[in-house]
């Protein structure tokens, strides 16, 4: 019995030392000197919704009555303009989307029990127009239409759940700092993935362990931040990043793992003003800003057990009919934007129904203006205001988040990204990618420490194994 415990202890020691060695080896990274925060500034205002007003217009008004950039939010199913040459965006409509979706990718060890076609069927049943599949470290093909294929995956299997959605990459980068204790390790990951992708979403910062809000003043290299991870509706991490001069758009996604549960699906969504669900259209829209995101209550929470429903691709399902039908109706009737834009320094937002409160939020997350029991809010952007974003809260628990308006100097603009993407933001590249330089002395010390720990672990494993061999 004594020998059993000795052998078991040594085996456990070898396993623990092996784990520490792997963690140390995967902790190797540069150490950066980050630039000091530089809040947005300049005489001009970047309007992410400038494209609205081109094409179709609110109600039955023909679109040649709306000038491009006037802030009129187009509706589905309205009269189209006869002057197609003037209305460049006549073929765009509002589409509901979810981008953070898990599915079954292998017979075992998947994060979801449902295959892509089954998950897509659930979203179709709830009235979603666009669904992309973002499984961990795996590119997933669209099950029905190759024209709708979007190469996106969730990168990360580290212990702190520091995850990113990587868009537009043809391959999966499998290297990940397993214990990203330094903000430099997180930045290195953004830099590494950014070189092989079109754009990146920073996932659920509120649910990322060991990520203080101060880190947001340093991190850059992502174009989108994922909001509303179920913990808060105030979005302090986003405001900390924006206040430091790191611009990003916002998406709110289900982060779906269980499509058959009413409280897991159709809780968040994004409304995009785009042509279709092709990658080219999505890329243009997501990097242009003509969209908003929202949290929704569980509209399917109350249902009659035993109900059945026809779910596309799944046939007749029992026990889900009530919540699927109820949720679809609730989502269809959810509040929406009917107007948003800028007229000079005056910003405005208009809603389809009365909100309990609408807030204009700016530097350091301060509430600059608010309106209670109202369907609209206007705010004149002062010279000292660096950015303004709107958030609308409704009595049923729904919340709408808009993309931020931000100060910049139009005369000093450098084209961001490919010149062929006409709706990319007219902001300097530094608004998304803040310069940071390698601190070589600290980099050498940090990597020497990591490699020394790994070497000590290997030495310990050899010593333990050698003793075991001698005993035998």
Coordinates of C-alpha atoms in Angstrom, one line a residue:
X1 CA 0.0 0.0 0.0
X2 CA 2.9 2.4 0.9
X3 CA 4.5 1.7 -2.5
X4 CA 1.1 2.5 -4.2
X5 CA 0.9 5.9 -2.6
X6 CA 4.6 6.7 -3.4
X7 CA 4.1 5.8 -7.1
X8 CA 0.8 7.7 -7.3
X9 CA 2.4 10.7 -5.7
X10 CA 5.2 10.7 -8.2
X11 CA 2.9 10.3 -11.1
X12 CA 0.8 13.2 -9.9
X13 CA 4.0 15.3 -9.5
X14 CA 5.0 14.5 -13.1
X15 CA 1.6 15.5 -14.3
X16 CA 1.6 18.8 -12.4
X17 CA 5.2 19.6 -13.5
X18 CA 4.2 18.8 -17.1
X19 CA 1.2 21.2 -16.9
X20 CA 3.3 24.0 -15.4
X21 CA 6.0 23.5 -18.1
X22 CA 3.3 23.7 -20.9
X23 CA 1.8 26.8 -19.3
X24 CA 5.3 28.4 -19.1
X25 CA 6.2 27.6 -22.7
X26 CA 2.9 29.1 -23.9
X27 CA 3.5 32.2 -21.9
X28 CA 6.3 33.4 -24.1
X29 CA 5.5 36.7 -25.7
X30 CA 6.7 40.3 -26.2
X31 CA 6.3 42.9 -23.5
X32 CA 5.1 46.2 -24.9
X33 CA 5.3 49.8 -24.0
X34 CA 1.8 51.2 -24.6
X35 CA 1.0 54.7 -25.7
X36 CA -0.7 57.0 -23.2
X37 CA -4.5 57.3 -23.7
X38 CA -5.5 59.8 -26.3
X39 CA -9.2 60.6 -26.2
X40 CA -10.8 61.4 -29.6
X41 CA -10.4 65.0 -30.7
X42 CA -10.9 67.1 -33.8
X43 CA -13.3 69.6 -35.3
X44 CA -15.4 67.0 -37.1
X45 CA -17.8 64.2 -36.0
X46 CA -17.5 60.7 -37.3
X47 CA -21.1 59.5 -38.0
X48 CA -21.3 55.7 -38.3
X49 CA -24.8 56.0 -39.6
X50 CA -24.0 58.4 -42.5
X51 CA -25.0 55.7 -45.0
X52 CA -28.6 55.7 -43.8
X53 CA -30.9 57.8 -45.8
X54 CA -29.5 56.4 -49.1
X55 CA -32.1 54.2 -50.7
X56 CA -35.4 53.6 -48.9
X57 CA -37.1 55.9 -46.5
X58 CA -39.4 55.8 -43.5
X59 CA -43.1 55.1 -44.2
X60 CA -44.3 55.5 -47.8
X61 CA -42.2 58.5 -48.6
X62 CA -40.2 58.1 -51.7
X63 CA -36.5 58.0 -51.1
X64 CA -35.6 60.9 -53.3
X65 CA -37.0 63.1 -50.6
X66 CA -34.2 62.0 -48.2
X67 CA -30.7 63.2 -48.7
X68 CA -27.9 60.8 -48.1
X69 CA -26.8 61.0 -44.4
X70 CA -29.9 62.8 -43.2
X71 CA -30.4 60.1 -40.6
X72 CA -33.7 58.7 -41.9
X73 CA -33.7 55.0 -41.0
X74 CA -35.0 52.9 -44.0
X75 CA -37.8 50.4 -43.4
X76 CA -38.4 47.0 -45.0
X77 CA -41.4 46.9 -47.4
X78 CA -41.6 50.6 -48.3
X79 CA -41.9 52.3 -51.6
X80 CA -38.7 52.3 -53.6
X81 CA -37.3 55.3 -55.3
X82 CA -37.8 55.5 -59.1
X83 CA -34.5 57.4 -59.3
X84 CA -32.1 54.5 -58.7
X85 CA -29.1 56.5 -59.9
X86 CA -29.6 58.9 -57.0
X87 CA -30.3 56.3 -54.3
X88 CA -27.3 54.1 -54.1
X89 CA -28.5 52.0 -51.2
X90 CA -32.0 51.1 -52.6
X91 CA -31.3 47.4 -52.4
X92 CA -30.4 47.4 -48.6
X93 CA -32.8 46.4 -45.9
X94 CA -32.6 45.8 -42.1
X95 CA -31.6 42.3 -41.3
X96 CA -31.4 40.5 -37.9
X97 CA -28.2 38.7 -37.2
X98 CA -26.3 36.6 -34.7
X99 CA -22.5 36.1 -35.2
X100 CA -21.4 34.2 -32.1
X101 CA -23.0 30.8 -32.6
X102 CA -21.7 27.4 -31.5
X103 CA -22.7 24.1 -33.1
X104 CA -21.7 20.5 -33.0
X105 CA -18.5 20.0 -35.1
X106 CA -17.5 16.5 -34.2
X107 CA -19.2 13.4 -32.7
X108 CA -17.8 14.2 -29.2
X109 CA -16.3 17.1 -27.2
X110 CA -18.4 19.7 -28.9
X111 CA -19.8 22.8 -27.2
X112 CA -23.3 22.3 -28.6
X113 CA -25.4 19.1 -29.2
X114 CA -26.9 20.4 -32.4
X115 CA -25.4 20.3 -35.9
X116 CA -25.1 23.6 -38.0
X117 CA -28.3 22.9 -40.0
X118 CA -30.3 22.3 -36.8
X119 CA -29.1 25.5 -35.2
X120 CA -29.8 27.4 -38.4
X121 CA -33.3 26.0 -38.4
X122 CA -34.0 27.3 -34.9
X123 CA -32.8 30.8 -35.8
X124 CA -34.9 30.7 -39.0
X125 CA -37.9 29.8 -36.9
X126 CA -37.3 32.9 -34.8
X127 CA -37.1 35.2 -37.8
X128 CA -33.3 35.8 -38.0
X129 CA -31.9 36.6 -41.4
X130 CA -28.2 36.1 -40.9
X131 CA -26.4 33.4 -38.7
X132 CA -22.7 32.8 -38.7
X133 CA -21.0 29.8 -37.0
X134 CA -18.1 30.6 -34.7
X135 CA -16.9 27.4 -33.1
X136 CA -13.8 27.3 -31.0
X137 CA -10.7 27.0 -33.2
X138 CA -12.7 25.5 -36.1
X139 CA -14.0 27.0 -39.4
X140 CA -17.6 25.7 -39.9
X141 CA -19.2 25.6 -43.4
X142 CA -22.6 27.0 -44.0
X143 CA -24.9 24.0 -44.2
X144 CA -27.2 25.3 -46.9
X145 CA -25.6 27.9 -49.2
X146 CA -22.0 28.4 -50.0
X147 CA -22.8 32.0 -51.1
X148 CA -23.5 32.7 -47.4
X149 CA -20.2 31.2 -46.1
X150 CA -18.5 33.4 -43.6
X151 CA -15.1 32.3 -42.4
X152 CA -15.2 33.1 -38.7
X153 CA -14.0 31.2 -35.6
X154 CA -13.7 31.9 -31.9
X155 CA -10.0 31.8 -31.0
X156 CA -9.0 30.8 -27.5
X157 CA -8.7 27.9 -25.2
X158 CA -6.7 29.7 -22.5
X159 CA -7.6 29.4 -18.8
X160 CA -8.9 33.1 -18.6
X161 CA -11.5 32.8 -21.4
X162 CA -9.8 35.6 -23.3
X163 CA -11.6 34.9 -26.6
X164 CA -11.7 36.6 -30.0
X165 CA -13.9 36.2 -33.0
X166 CA -11.6 36.1 -36.1
X167 CA -13.3 37.1 -39.4
X168 CA -12.0 36.5 -42.9
X169 CA -9.2 34.0 -42.2
X170 CA -8.7 30.9 -44.3
X171 CA -7.0 29.0 -41.6
X172 CA -7.2 28.6 -37.8
X173 CA -4.3 29.9 -35.8
X174 CA -4.0 27.4 -32.9
X175 CA -1.4 29.2 -30.8
X176 CA -2.8 30.7 -27.6
X177 CA -1.1 32.0 -24.5
X178 CA -2.6 29.6 -22.0
X179 CA -2.2 31.9 -19.0
X180 CA -2.5 35.5 -20.3
X181 CA -1.6 37.3 -17.1
X182 CA 0.0 40.2 -18.9
X183 CA -1.9 42.8 -21.0
X184 CA 1.0 42.4 -23.4
X185 CA 0.2 38.8 -24.0
X186 CA -3.4 39.8 -24.9
X187 CA -2.1 42.5 -27.2
X188 CA 0.3 40.1 -28.9
X189 CA -2.6 37.7 -29.6
X190 CA -4.6 40.6 -31.2
X191 CA -1.5 41.5 -33.3
X192 CA -0.8 37.9 -34.3
X193 CA -4.4 37.2 -35.4
X194 CA -4.9 40.6 -37.0
X195 CA -2.1 39.8 -39.5
X196 CA -4.1 36.8 -40.9
X197 CA -7.7 38.2 -40.8
X198 CA -9.9 41.0 -42.0
X199 CA -11.2 42.1 -38.6
X200 CA -11.6 41.0 -35.0
X201 CA -14.3 41.1 -32.4
X202 CA -13.2 41.2 -28.7
X203 CA -15.5 38.7 -27.0
X204 CA -17.4 39.1 -23.7
X205 CA -14.9 41.3 -21.8
X206 CA -17.1 41.1 -18.7
X207 CA -16.7 37.3 -18.6
X208 CA -13.0 37.3 -19.2
X209 CA -11.2 36.4 -16.0
X210 CA -8.3 38.6 -14.8
X211 CA -9.1 41.4 -17.2
X212 CA -9.2 44.7 -15.3
X213 CA -10.9 47.7 -16.9
X214 CA -7.5 49.4 -17.0
X215 CA -6.4 46.9 -19.7
X216 CA -8.9 48.5 -22.1
X217 CA -6.8 51.7 -22.1
X218 CA -4.0 49.7 -23.7
X219 CA -5.6 47.1 -25.9
X220 CA -6.2 47.9 -29.6
X221 CA -6.3 46.0 -32.9
X222 CA -9.9 44.9 -32.7
X223 CA -12.7 46.6 -34.7
X224 CA -15.7 45.3 -32.8
X225 CA -16.5 44.8 -29.1
X226 CA -19.1 42.3 -28.0
X227 CA -21.5 43.9 -25.5
X228 CA -24.1 42.7 -23.0
X229 CA -22.7 39.4 -21.9
X230 CA -25.6 39.0 -19.4
X231 CA -23.8 40.7 -16.5
X232 CA -24.6 44.3 -17.0
X233 CA -26.2 46.7 -19.5
X234 CA -23.9 49.6 -18.7
X235 CA -20.9 48.4 -20.8
X236 CA -18.1 49.9 -18.7
X237 CA -15.3 48.1 -20.6
X238 CA -16.5 49.6 -23.9
X239 CA -16.6 53.1 -22.4
X240 CA -13.1 52.7 -20.9
X241 CA -11.7 51.7 -24.3
X242 CA -13.6 54.5 -26.1
X243 CA -12.5 57.1 -23.5
X244 CA -8.8 56.1 -24.1
X245 CA -9.2 56.7 -27.8
X246 CA -9.7 53.1 -29.0
X247 CA -12.7 53.2 -31.4
X248 CA -14.8 50.1 -31.9
X249 CA -18.2 49.2 -33.2
X250 CA -20.5 47.0 -31.1
X251 CA -22.3 43.7 -31.5
X252 CA -24.5 41.8 -29.0
X253 CA -24.7 38.0 -29.7
X254 CA -26.3 35.0 -28.1
X255 CA -23.0 33.1 -27.7
X256 CA -25.3 30.2 -28.4
X257 CA -24.7 26.7 -27.0
X258 CA -28.3 25.5 -26.4
X259 CA -30.7 26.4 -29.3
X260 CA -33.4 24.2 -27.7
X261 CA -33.7 26.4 -24.6
X262 CA -35.8 29.5 -24.8
X263 CA -33.6 31.5 -22.4
X264 CA -30.4 30.8 -24.5
X265 CA -31.5 31.8 -28.0
X266 CA -32.9 35.0 -29.3
X267 CA -31.8 36.9 -26.2
X268 CA -29.5 39.3 -28.2
X269 CA -29.4 40.3 -31.8
X270 CA -27.9 42.8 -34.2
X271 CA -29.8 44.8 -36.8
X272 CA -27.7 45.4 -39.9
X273 CA -28.6 47.7 -42.8
X274 CA -27.1 45.6 -45.6
X275 CA -27.8 44.0 -49.0
X276 CA -27.6 40.3 -48.0
X277 CA -25.8 37.8 -45.8
X278 CA -22.8 37.3 -48.1
X279 CA -19.4 38.0 -46.5
X280 CA -18.7 40.9 -48.8
X281 CA -21.9 42.6 -47.7
X282 CA -21.4 41.8 -44.0
X283 CA -17.8 43.0 -44.1
X284 CA -18.8 46.3 -45.6
X285 CA -21.5 46.8 -43.1
X286 CA -19.7 45.7 -40.0
X287 CA -16.7 47.9 -40.8
X288 CA -19.0 50.8 -41.8
X289 CA -21.1 51.1 -38.7
X290 CA -24.7 51.1 -40.1
X291 CA -26.1 48.8 -37.5
X292 CA -27.2 48.6 -33.9
X293 CA -27.4 45.8 -31.3
X294 CA -29.8 44.9 -28.6
X295 CA -30.7 42.8 -25.6
X296 CA -34.2 41.3 -25.6
X297 CA -36.2 39.6 -22.8
X298 CA -37.0 36.0 -23.1
X299 CA -40.2 36.4 -25.1
X300 CA -40.7 32.7 -25.0
X301 CA -40.5 32.3 -21.2
X302 CA -44.1 31.5 -20.7
X303 CA -45.4 28.6 -22.9
X304 CA -47.7 25.7 -22.6
X305 CA -45.9 22.4 -22.0
X306 CA -46.7 19.8 -24.6
X307 CA -47.3 22.2 -27.5
X308 CA -45.8 21.2 -30.8
X309 CA -44.5 23.3 -33.7
X310 CA -43.1 22.8 -37.1
X311 CA -39.4 23.8 -37.0
X312 CA -37.7 24.0 -40.4
X313 CA -35.2 21.2 -40.8
X314 CA -36.4 19.5 -37.6
X315 CA -39.9 18.5 -38.4
X316 CA -42.6 18.5 -35.6
X317 CA -41.1 19.2 -32.2
X318 CA -43.1 18.6 -29.1
X319 CA -42.7 20.8 -26.0
X320 CA -41.2 23.7 -27.8
X321 CA -44.0 25.0 -30.0
X322 CA -45.2 27.4 -27.4
X323 CA -41.9 29.2 -26.8
X324 CA -40.8 29.1 -30.5
X325 CA -44.0 30.8 -31.7
X326 CA -44.2 33.2 -28.7
X327 CA -40.6 34.2 -29.0
X328 CA -40.8 34.8 -32.8
X329 CA -43.8 37.1 -32.3
X330 CA -42.0 38.9 -29.5
X331 CA -38.9 39.4 -31.5
X332 CA -40.9 40.7 -34.5
X333 CA -42.6 43.3 -32.3
X334 CA -39.4 44.3 -30.4
X335 CA -38.6 48.0 -30.4
X336 CA -36.3 49.3 -33.1
X337 CA -34.6 52.4 -34.4
X338 CA -36.5 54.6 -36.7
X339 CA -34.1 57.4 -37.0
X340 CA -30.5 58.2 -36.0
X341 CA -27.9 60.6 -37.3
X342 CA -26.1 63.9 -37.1
X343 CA -27.1 67.3 -38.3
X344 CA -24.0 69.4 -37.8
X345 CA -23.1 69.0 -34.1
X346 CA -26.6 67.9 -33.2
X347 CA -27.1 64.1 -32.8
X348 CA -30.5 62.4 -32.6
X349 CA -32.0 59.0 -32.1
X350 CA -35.6 58.0 -32.7
X351 CA -37.4 54.8 -31.6
X352 CA -40.4 52.9 -32.7
X353 CA -41.9 53.0 -29.2
X354 CA -41.5 54.8 -26.0
X355 CA -38.5 53.9 -23.9
X356 CA -38.4 54.1 -20.1
X357 CA -35.2 56.1 -20.5
X358 CA -32.8 57.0 -23.3
X359 CA -29.2 58.0 -22.4
X360 CA -26.5 59.8 -24.4
X361 CA -23.3 58.5 -22.9
X362 CA -19.8 60.0 -23.4
X363 CA -16.3 60.3 -22.0
X364 CA -15.6 58.0 -19.0
X365 CA -19.2 56.6 -19.2
X366 CA -20.8 59.9 -18.1
X367 CA -24.5 60.4 -18.9
X368 CA -24.5 63.6 -21.0
X369 CA -28.3 63.8 -21.5
X370 CA -31.3 61.6 -20.9
X371 CA -35.0 61.5 -21.6
X372 CA -37.5 59.5 -19.6
X373 CA -40.7 58.0 -21.1
X374 CA -39.7 59.2 -24.6
X375 CA -39.2 57.8 -28.0
X376 CA -36.5 60.2 -29.0
X377 CA -33.5 62.1 -27.7
X378 CA -31.3 64.9 -29.2
X379 CA -27.9 66.0 -28.0
X380 CA -25.7 68.8 -29.3
X381 CA -22.1 67.6 -29.2
X382 CA -19.9 70.1 -27.4
X383 CA -16.3 70.7 -28.4
X384 CA -15.2 68.9 -25.2
X385 CA -17.2 65.8 -26.0
X386 CA -15.0 63.1 -27.4
X387 CA -17.7 60.5 -28.3
X388 CA -21.4 60.0 -27.8
X389 CA -23.3 56.7 -27.9
X390 CA -27.0 56.2 -27.2
X391 CA -28.6 53.5 -25.1
X392 CA -32.4 53.0 -24.8
X393 CA -34.0 51.0 -22.0
X394 CA -37.5 49.6 -22.3
X395 CA -40.0 48.5 -19.6
X396 CA -40.0 44.9 -20.8
X397 CA -36.2 44.6 -20.4
X398 CA -35.2 45.3 -24.0
X399 CA -32.1 47.5 -24.5
X400 CA -30.8 49.1 -27.7
X401 CA -27.2 50.1 -28.1
X402 CA -26.0 52.3 -30.9
X403 CA -22.5 52.7 -32.4
X404 CA -20.6 55.7 -31.1
X405 CA -20.2 59.1 -32.8
X406 CA -16.7 60.4 -32.3
X407 CA -14.6 63.5 -32.7
X408 CA -11.8 63.4 -35.4
X409 CA -10.0 65.6 -37.9
X410 CA -11.4 65.0 -41.3
X411 CA -8.6 66.9 -43.0
X412 CA -6.0 64.5 -41.5
X413 CA -7.8 61.3 -42.3
X414 CA -5.9 58.4 -43.7
X415 CA -7.8 55.7 -45.6
X416 CA -8.5 52.8 -43.2
X417 CA -8.2 49.4 -44.8
X418 CA -8.8 48.6 -48.4
X419 CA -9.8 51.5 -50.6
X420 CA -12.4 49.3 -52.3
X421 CA -14.5 49.2 -49.1
X422 CA -16.4 52.4 -49.5
X423 CA -18.2 52.4 -46.2
X424 CA -15.2 51.8 -44.0
X425 CA -15.0 54.4 -41.3
X426 CA -13.4 57.7 -42.2
X427 CA -11.0 57.6 -39.3
X428 CA -7.3 57.4 -39.0
X429 CA -5.8 53.9 -38.6
X430 CA -4.6 54.8 -35.0
X431 CA -8.3 55.0 -33.8
X432 CA -8.3 51.2 -34.2
X433 CA -4.6 50.2 -34.0
X434 CA -2.8 52.3 -31.4
X435 CA 1.0 52.1 -31.8
X436 CA 2.9 50.0 -29.1
X437 CA 6.6 49.2 -29.1
X438 CA 8.5 46.2 -27.8
X439 CA 10.3 46.8 -24.5
X440 CA 13.3 44.5 -25.2
X441 CA 14.8 44.4 -21.7
X442 CA 11.5 43.4 -20.1
X443 CA 10.7 41.0 -23.0
X444 CA 14.0 39.2 -22.5
X445 CA 13.5 39.0 -18.7
X446 CA 9.9 37.8 -19.0
X447 CA 10.7 35.1 -21.6
X448 CA 13.8 34.1 -19.6
X449 CA 11.6 33.6 -16.6
X450 CA 9.1 31.5 -18.5
X451 CA 11.7 29.3 -20.1
X452 CA 13.5 28.9 -16.8
X453 CA 10.3 27.7 -15.1
X454 CA 9.8 25.3 -18.0
X455 CA 13.4 24.0 -17.7
X456 CA 13.0 23.5 -14.0
X457 CA 9.9 21.5 -14.5
X458 CA 11.6 19.3 -17.1
X459 CA 14.5 18.8 -14.7
X460 CA 12.1 17.8 -12.0
X461 CA 10.3 15.4 -14.3
X462 CA 13.6 13.8 -15.3
X463 CA 14.7 13.5 -11.6
X464 CA 11.5 11.9 -10.6
X465 CA 11.5 9.5 -13.6
X466 CA 15.1 8.6 -12.9
X467 CA 14.4 7.7 -9.3
X468 CA 11.5 5.6 -10.4
X469 CA 13.8 3.8 -12.8
X470 CA 16.4 3.1 -10.2
X471 CA 13.8 1.8 -7.8
X472 CA 12.6 -0.6 -10.4

